[in-house]
JSON list of C-alpha atoms in Angstrom, two decimals:
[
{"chain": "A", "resi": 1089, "resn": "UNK", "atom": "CA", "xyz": [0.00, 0.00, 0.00]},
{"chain": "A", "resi": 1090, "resn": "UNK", "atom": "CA", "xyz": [1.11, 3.53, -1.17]},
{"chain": "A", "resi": 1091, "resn": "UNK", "atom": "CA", "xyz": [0.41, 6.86, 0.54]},
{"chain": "A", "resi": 1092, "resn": "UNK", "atom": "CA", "xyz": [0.56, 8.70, -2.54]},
{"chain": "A", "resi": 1093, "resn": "UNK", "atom": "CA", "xyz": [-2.90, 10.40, -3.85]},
{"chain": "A", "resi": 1094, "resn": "UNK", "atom": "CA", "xyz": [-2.57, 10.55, -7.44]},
{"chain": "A", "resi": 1095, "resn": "UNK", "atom": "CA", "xyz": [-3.92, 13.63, -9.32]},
{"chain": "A", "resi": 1096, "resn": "UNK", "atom": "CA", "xyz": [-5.58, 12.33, -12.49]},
{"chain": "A", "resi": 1097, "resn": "UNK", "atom": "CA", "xyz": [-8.83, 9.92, -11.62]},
{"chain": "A", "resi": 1098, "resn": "UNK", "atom": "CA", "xyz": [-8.33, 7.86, -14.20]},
{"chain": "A", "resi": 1099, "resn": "UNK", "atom": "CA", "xyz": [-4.40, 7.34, -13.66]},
{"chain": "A", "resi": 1100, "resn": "UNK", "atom": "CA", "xyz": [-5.68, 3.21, -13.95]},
{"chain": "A", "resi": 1101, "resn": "UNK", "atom": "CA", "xyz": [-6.87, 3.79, -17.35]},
{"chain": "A", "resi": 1102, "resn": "UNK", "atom": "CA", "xyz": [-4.15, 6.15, -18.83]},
{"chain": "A", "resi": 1103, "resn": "UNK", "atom": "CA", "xyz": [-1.29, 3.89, -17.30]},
{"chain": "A", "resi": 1104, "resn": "UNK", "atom": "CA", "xyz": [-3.19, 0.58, -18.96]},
{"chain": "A", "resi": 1105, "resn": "UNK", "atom": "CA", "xyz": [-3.71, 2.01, -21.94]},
{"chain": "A", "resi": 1106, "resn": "UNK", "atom": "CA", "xyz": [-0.12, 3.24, -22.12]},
{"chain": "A", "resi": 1107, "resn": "UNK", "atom": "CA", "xyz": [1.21, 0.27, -21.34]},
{"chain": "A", "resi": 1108, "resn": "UNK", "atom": "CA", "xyz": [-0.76, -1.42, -24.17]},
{"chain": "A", "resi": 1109, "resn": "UNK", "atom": "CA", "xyz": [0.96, 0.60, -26.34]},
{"chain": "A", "resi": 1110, "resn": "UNK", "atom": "CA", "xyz": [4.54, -0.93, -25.60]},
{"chain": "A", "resi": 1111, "resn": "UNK", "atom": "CA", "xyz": [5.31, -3.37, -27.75]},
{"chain": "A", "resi": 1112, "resn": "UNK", "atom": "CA", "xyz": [8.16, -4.98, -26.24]},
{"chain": "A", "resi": 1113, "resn": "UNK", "atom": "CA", "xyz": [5.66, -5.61, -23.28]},
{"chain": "A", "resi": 1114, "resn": "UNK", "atom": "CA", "xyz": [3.64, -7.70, -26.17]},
{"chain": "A", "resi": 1115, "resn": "UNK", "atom": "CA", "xyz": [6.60, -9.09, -27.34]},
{"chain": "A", "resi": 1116, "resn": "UNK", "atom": "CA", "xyz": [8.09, -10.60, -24.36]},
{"chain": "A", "resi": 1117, "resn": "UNK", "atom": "CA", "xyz": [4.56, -11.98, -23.38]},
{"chain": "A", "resi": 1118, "resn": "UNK", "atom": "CA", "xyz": [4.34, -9.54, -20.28]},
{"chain": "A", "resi": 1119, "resn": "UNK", "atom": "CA", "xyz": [1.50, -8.13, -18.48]},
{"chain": "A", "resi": 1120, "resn": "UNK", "atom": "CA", "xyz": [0.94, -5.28, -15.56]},
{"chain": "A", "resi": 1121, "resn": "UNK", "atom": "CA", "xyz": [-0.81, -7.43, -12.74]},
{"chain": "A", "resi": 1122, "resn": "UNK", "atom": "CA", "xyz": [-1.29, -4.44, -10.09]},
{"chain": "A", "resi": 1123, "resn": "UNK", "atom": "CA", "xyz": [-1.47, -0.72, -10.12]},
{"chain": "A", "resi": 1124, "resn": "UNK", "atom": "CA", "xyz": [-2.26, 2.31, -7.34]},
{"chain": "A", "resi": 1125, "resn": "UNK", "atom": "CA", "xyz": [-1.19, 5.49, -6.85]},
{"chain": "A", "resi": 1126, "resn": "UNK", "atom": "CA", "xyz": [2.98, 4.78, -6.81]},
{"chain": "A", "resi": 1127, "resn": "UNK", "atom": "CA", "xyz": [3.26, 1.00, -7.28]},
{"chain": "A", "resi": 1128, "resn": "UNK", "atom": "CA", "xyz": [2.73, -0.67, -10.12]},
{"chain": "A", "resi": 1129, "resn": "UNK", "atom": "CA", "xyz": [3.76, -4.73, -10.59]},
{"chain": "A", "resi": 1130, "resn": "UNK", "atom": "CA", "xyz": [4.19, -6.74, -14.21]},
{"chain": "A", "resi": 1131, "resn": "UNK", "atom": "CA", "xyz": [4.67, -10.27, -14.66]},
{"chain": "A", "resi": 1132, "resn": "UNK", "atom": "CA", "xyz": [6.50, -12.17, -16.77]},
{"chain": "A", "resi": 1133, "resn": "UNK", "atom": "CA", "xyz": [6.01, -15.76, -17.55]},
{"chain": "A", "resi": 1134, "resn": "UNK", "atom": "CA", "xyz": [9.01, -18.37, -18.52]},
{"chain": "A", "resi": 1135, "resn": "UNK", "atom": "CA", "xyz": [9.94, -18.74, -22.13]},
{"chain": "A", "resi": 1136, "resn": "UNK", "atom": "CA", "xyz": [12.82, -20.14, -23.48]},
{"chain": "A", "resi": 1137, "resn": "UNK", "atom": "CA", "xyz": [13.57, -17.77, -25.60]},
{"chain": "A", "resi": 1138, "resn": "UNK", "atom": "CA", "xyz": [13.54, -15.25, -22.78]},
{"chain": "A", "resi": 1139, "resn": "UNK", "atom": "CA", "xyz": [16.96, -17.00, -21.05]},
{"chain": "A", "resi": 1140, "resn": "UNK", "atom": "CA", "xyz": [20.12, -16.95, -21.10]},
{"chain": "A", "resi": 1141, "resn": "UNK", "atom": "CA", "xyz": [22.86, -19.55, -22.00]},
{"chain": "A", "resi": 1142, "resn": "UNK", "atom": "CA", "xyz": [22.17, -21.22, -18.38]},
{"chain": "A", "resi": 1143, "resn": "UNK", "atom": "CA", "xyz": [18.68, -21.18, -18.82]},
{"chain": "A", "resi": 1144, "resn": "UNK", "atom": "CA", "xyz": [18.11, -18.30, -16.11]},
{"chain": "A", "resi": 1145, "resn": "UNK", "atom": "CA", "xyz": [15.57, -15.10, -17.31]},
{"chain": "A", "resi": 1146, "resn": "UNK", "atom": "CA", "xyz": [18.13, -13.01, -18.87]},
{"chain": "A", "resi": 1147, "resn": "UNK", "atom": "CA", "xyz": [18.84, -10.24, -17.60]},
{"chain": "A", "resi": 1148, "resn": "UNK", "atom": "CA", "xyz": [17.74, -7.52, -20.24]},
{"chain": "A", "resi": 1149, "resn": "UNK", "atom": "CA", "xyz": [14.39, -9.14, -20.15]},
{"chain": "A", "resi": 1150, "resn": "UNK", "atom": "CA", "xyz": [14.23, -8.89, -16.14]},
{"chain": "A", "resi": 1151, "resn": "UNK", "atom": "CA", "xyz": [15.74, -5.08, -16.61]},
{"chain": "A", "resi": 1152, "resn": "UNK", "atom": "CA", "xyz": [12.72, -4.34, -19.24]},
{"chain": "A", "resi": 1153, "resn": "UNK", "atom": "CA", "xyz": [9.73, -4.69, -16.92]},
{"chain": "A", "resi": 1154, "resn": "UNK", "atom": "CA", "xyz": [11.71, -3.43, -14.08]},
{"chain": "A", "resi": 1155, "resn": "UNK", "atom": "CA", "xyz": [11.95, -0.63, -15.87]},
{"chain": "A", "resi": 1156, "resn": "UNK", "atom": "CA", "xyz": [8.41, -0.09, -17.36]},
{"chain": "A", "resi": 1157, "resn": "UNK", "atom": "CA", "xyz": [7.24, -1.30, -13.58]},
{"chain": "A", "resi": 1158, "resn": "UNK", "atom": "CA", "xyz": [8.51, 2.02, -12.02]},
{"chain": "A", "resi": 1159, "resn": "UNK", "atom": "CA", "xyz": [8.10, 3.96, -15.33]},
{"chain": "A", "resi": 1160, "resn": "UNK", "atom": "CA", "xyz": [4.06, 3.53, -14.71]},
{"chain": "A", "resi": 1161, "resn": "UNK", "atom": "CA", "xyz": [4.84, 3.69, -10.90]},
{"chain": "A", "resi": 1162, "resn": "UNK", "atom": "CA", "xyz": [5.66, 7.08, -11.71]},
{"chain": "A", "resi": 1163, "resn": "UNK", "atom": "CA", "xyz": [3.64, 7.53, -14.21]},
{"chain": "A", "resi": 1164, "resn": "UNK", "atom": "CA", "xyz": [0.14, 7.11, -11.97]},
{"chain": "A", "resi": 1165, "resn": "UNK", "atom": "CA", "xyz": [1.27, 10.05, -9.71]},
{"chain": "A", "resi": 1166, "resn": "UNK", "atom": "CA", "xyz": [1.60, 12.35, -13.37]},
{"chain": "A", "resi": 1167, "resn": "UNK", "atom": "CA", "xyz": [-1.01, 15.08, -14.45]},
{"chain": "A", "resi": 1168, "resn": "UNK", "atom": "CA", "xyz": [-3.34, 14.10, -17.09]},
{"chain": "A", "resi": 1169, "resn": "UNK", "atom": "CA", "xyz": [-1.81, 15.50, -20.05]},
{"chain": "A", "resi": 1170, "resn": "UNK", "atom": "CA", "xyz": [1.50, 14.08, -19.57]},
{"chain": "A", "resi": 1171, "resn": "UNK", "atom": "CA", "xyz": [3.78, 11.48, -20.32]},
{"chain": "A", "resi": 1172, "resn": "UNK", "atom": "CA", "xyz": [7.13, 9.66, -18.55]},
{"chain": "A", "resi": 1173, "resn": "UNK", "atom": "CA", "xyz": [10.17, 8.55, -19.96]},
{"chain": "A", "resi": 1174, "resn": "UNK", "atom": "CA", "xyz": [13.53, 7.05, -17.83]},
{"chain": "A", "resi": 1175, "resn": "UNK", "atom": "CA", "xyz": [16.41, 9.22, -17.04]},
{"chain": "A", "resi": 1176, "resn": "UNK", "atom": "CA", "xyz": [18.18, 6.84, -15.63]},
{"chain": "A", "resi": 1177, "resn": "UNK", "atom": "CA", "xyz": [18.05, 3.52, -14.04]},
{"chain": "A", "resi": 1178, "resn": "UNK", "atom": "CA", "xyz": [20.57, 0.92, -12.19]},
{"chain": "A", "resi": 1179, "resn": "UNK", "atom": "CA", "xyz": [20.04, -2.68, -11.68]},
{"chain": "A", "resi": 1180, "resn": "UNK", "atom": "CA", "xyz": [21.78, -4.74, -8.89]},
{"chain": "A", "resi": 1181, "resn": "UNK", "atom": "CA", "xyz": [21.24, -8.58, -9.88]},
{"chain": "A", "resi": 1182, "resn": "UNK", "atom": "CA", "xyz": [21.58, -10.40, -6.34]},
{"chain": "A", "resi": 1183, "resn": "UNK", "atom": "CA", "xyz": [20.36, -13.79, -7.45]},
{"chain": "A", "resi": 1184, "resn": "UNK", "atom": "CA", "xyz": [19.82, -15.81, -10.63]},
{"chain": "A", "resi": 1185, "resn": "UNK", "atom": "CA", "xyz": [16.37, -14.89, -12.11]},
{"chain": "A", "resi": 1186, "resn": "UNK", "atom": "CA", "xyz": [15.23, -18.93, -12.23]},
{"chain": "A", "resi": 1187, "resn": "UNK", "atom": "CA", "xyz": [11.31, -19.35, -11.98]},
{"chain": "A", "resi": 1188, "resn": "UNK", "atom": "CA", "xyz": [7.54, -19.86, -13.41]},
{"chain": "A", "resi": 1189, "resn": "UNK", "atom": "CA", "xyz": [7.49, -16.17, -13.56]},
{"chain": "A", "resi": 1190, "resn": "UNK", "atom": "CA", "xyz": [9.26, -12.74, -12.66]},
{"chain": "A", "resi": 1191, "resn": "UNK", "atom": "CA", "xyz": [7.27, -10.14, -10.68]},
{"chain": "A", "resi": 1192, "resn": "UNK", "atom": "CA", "xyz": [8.65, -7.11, -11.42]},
{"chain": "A", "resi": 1193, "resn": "UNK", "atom": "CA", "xyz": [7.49, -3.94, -8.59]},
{"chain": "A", "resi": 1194, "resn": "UNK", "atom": "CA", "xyz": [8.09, -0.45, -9.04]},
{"chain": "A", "resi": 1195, "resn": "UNK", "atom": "CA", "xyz": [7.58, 2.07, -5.77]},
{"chain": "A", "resi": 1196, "resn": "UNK", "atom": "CA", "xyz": [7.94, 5.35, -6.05]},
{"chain": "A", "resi": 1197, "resn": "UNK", "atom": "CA", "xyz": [10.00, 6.65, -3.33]},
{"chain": "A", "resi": 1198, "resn": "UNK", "atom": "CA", "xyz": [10.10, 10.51, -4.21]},
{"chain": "A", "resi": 1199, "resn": "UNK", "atom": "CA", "xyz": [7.69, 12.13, -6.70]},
{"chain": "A", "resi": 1200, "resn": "UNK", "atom": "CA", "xyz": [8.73, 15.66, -8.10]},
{"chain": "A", "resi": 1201, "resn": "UNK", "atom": "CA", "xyz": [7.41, 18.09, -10.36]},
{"chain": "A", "resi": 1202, "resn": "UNK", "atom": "CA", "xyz": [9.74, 17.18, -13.26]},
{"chain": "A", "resi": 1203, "resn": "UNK", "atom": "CA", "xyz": [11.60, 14.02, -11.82]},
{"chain": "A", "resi": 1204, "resn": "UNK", "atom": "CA", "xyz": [10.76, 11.39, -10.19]},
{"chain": "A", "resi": 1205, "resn": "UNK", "atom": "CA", "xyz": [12.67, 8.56, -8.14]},
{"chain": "A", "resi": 1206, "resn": "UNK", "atom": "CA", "xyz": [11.64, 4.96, -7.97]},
{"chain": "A", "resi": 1207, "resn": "UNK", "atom": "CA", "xyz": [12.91, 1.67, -6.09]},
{"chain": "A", "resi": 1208, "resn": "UNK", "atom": "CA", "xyz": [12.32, -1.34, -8.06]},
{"chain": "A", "resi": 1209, "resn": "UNK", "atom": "CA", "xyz": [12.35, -5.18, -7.12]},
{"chain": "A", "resi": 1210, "resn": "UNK", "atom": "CA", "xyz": [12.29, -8.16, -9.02]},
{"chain": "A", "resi": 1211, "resn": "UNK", "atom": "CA", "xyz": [11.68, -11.48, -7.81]},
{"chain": "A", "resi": 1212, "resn": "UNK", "atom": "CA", "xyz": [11.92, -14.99, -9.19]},
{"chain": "A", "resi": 1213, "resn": "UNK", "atom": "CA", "xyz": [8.83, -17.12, -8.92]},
{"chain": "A", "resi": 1214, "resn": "UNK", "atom": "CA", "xyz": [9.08, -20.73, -8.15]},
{"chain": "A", "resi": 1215, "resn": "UNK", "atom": "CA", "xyz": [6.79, -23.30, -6.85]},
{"chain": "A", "resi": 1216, "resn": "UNK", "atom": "CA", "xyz": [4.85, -20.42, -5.11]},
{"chain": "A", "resi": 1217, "resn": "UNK", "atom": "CA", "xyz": [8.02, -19.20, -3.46]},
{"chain": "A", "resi": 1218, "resn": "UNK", "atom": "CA", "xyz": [9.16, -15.12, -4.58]},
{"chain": "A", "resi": 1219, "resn": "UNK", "atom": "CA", "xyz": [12.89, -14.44, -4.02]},
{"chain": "A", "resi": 1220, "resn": "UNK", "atom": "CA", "xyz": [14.25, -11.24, -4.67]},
{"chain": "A", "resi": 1221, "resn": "UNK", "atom": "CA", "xyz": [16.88, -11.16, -7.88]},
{"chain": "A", "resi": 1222, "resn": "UNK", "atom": "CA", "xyz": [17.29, -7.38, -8.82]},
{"chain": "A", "resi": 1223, "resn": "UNK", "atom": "CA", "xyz": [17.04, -4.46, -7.51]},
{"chain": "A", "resi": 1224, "resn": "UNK", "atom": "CA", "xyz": [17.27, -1.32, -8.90]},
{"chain": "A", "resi": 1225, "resn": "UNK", "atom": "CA", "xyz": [16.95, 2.98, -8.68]},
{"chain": "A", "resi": 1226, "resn": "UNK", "atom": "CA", "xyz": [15.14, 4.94, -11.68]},
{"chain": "A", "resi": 1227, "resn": "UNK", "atom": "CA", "xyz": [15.20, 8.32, -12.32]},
{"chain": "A", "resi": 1228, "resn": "UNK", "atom": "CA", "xyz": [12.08, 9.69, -14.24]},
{"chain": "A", "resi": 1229, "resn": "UNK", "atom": "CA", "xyz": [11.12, 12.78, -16.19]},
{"chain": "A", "resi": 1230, "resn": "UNK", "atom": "CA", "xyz": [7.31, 14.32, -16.62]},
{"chain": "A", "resi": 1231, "resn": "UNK", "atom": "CA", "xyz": [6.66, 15.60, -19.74]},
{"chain": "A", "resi": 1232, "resn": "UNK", "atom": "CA", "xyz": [3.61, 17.72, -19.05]},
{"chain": "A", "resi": 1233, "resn": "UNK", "atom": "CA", "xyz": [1.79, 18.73, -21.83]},
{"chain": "A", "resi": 1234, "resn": "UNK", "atom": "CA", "xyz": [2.62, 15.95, -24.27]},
{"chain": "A", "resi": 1235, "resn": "UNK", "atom": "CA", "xyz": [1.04, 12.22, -23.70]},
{"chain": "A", "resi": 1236, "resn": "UNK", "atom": "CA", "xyz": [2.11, 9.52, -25.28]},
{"chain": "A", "resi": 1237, "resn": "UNK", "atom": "CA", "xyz": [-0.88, 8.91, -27.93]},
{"chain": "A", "resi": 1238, "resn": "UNK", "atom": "CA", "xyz": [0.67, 8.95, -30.81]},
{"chain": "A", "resi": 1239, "resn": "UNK", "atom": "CA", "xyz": [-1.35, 11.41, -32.98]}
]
């Protein structure tokens, strides 16, 4: 649970619709499980061709819904006519990603007018067990007056 209030109603909506837009999302065969005001969580099933050469999640494809997880983190605490895009981010892999699934959480842990900062977590799913494999900081950047419809 997040303390933050976010200022557009339908942040839920905007941030879904958004994130239907991505298409490495689609491509990778992930999907955004949870989102309120600050935290938002995407899963990603195994695949094979989502490993690397020791059969682990590899790690760009844990570092790409890391990513979009506190992007839209962020994103749900931005005005209405706005977008988000990543200034920077950092990932710490503590633990090989091995697993039915990743769960990828972004938190927003400081929410600014123009940047934003987020903590994000990744943990490996197996046999109903979560353990934490990356961790990472993201710097974000509103855009206000320019969403991301493409028009």
């Amino acid at each position: 649970m997040t303390n933050f209030i976010a200022p557009d109603p339908a942040f839920e909506a905007r941030v879904r619709a958004s994130f239907d837009r991505q298409g490495i999302m689609r491509l990778i065969g992930a999907r955004m499980t949870r989102i309120e005001p600050g935290r938002v969580e995407i899963e990603l099933p195994y695949r094979a061709d989502l490993t690397q050469q020791h059969g682990y999640f590899h790690a760009g494809a844990t570092s790409t819904i890391a990513d979009s997880a506190g992007g839209y983190a962020g994103y749900t605490l931005f005005p209405a006519a706005s977008s988000v895009l990543t200034v920077e981010y950092k990932m710490n892999l503590v633990a090989p990603a091995e697993g039915e699934r990743l769960v990828a959480v972004g938190q927003v842990k400081k929410a600014g007018r123009t940047l934003t900062v987020c903590e994000l977590e990744v943990l490996a799913v197996q046999g109903g067990t979560a353990k934490p494999c990356a961790y990472g900081l993201q710097t974000l950047m509103c855009l206000v007056g320019r969403t991301d419809v493409p028009g």
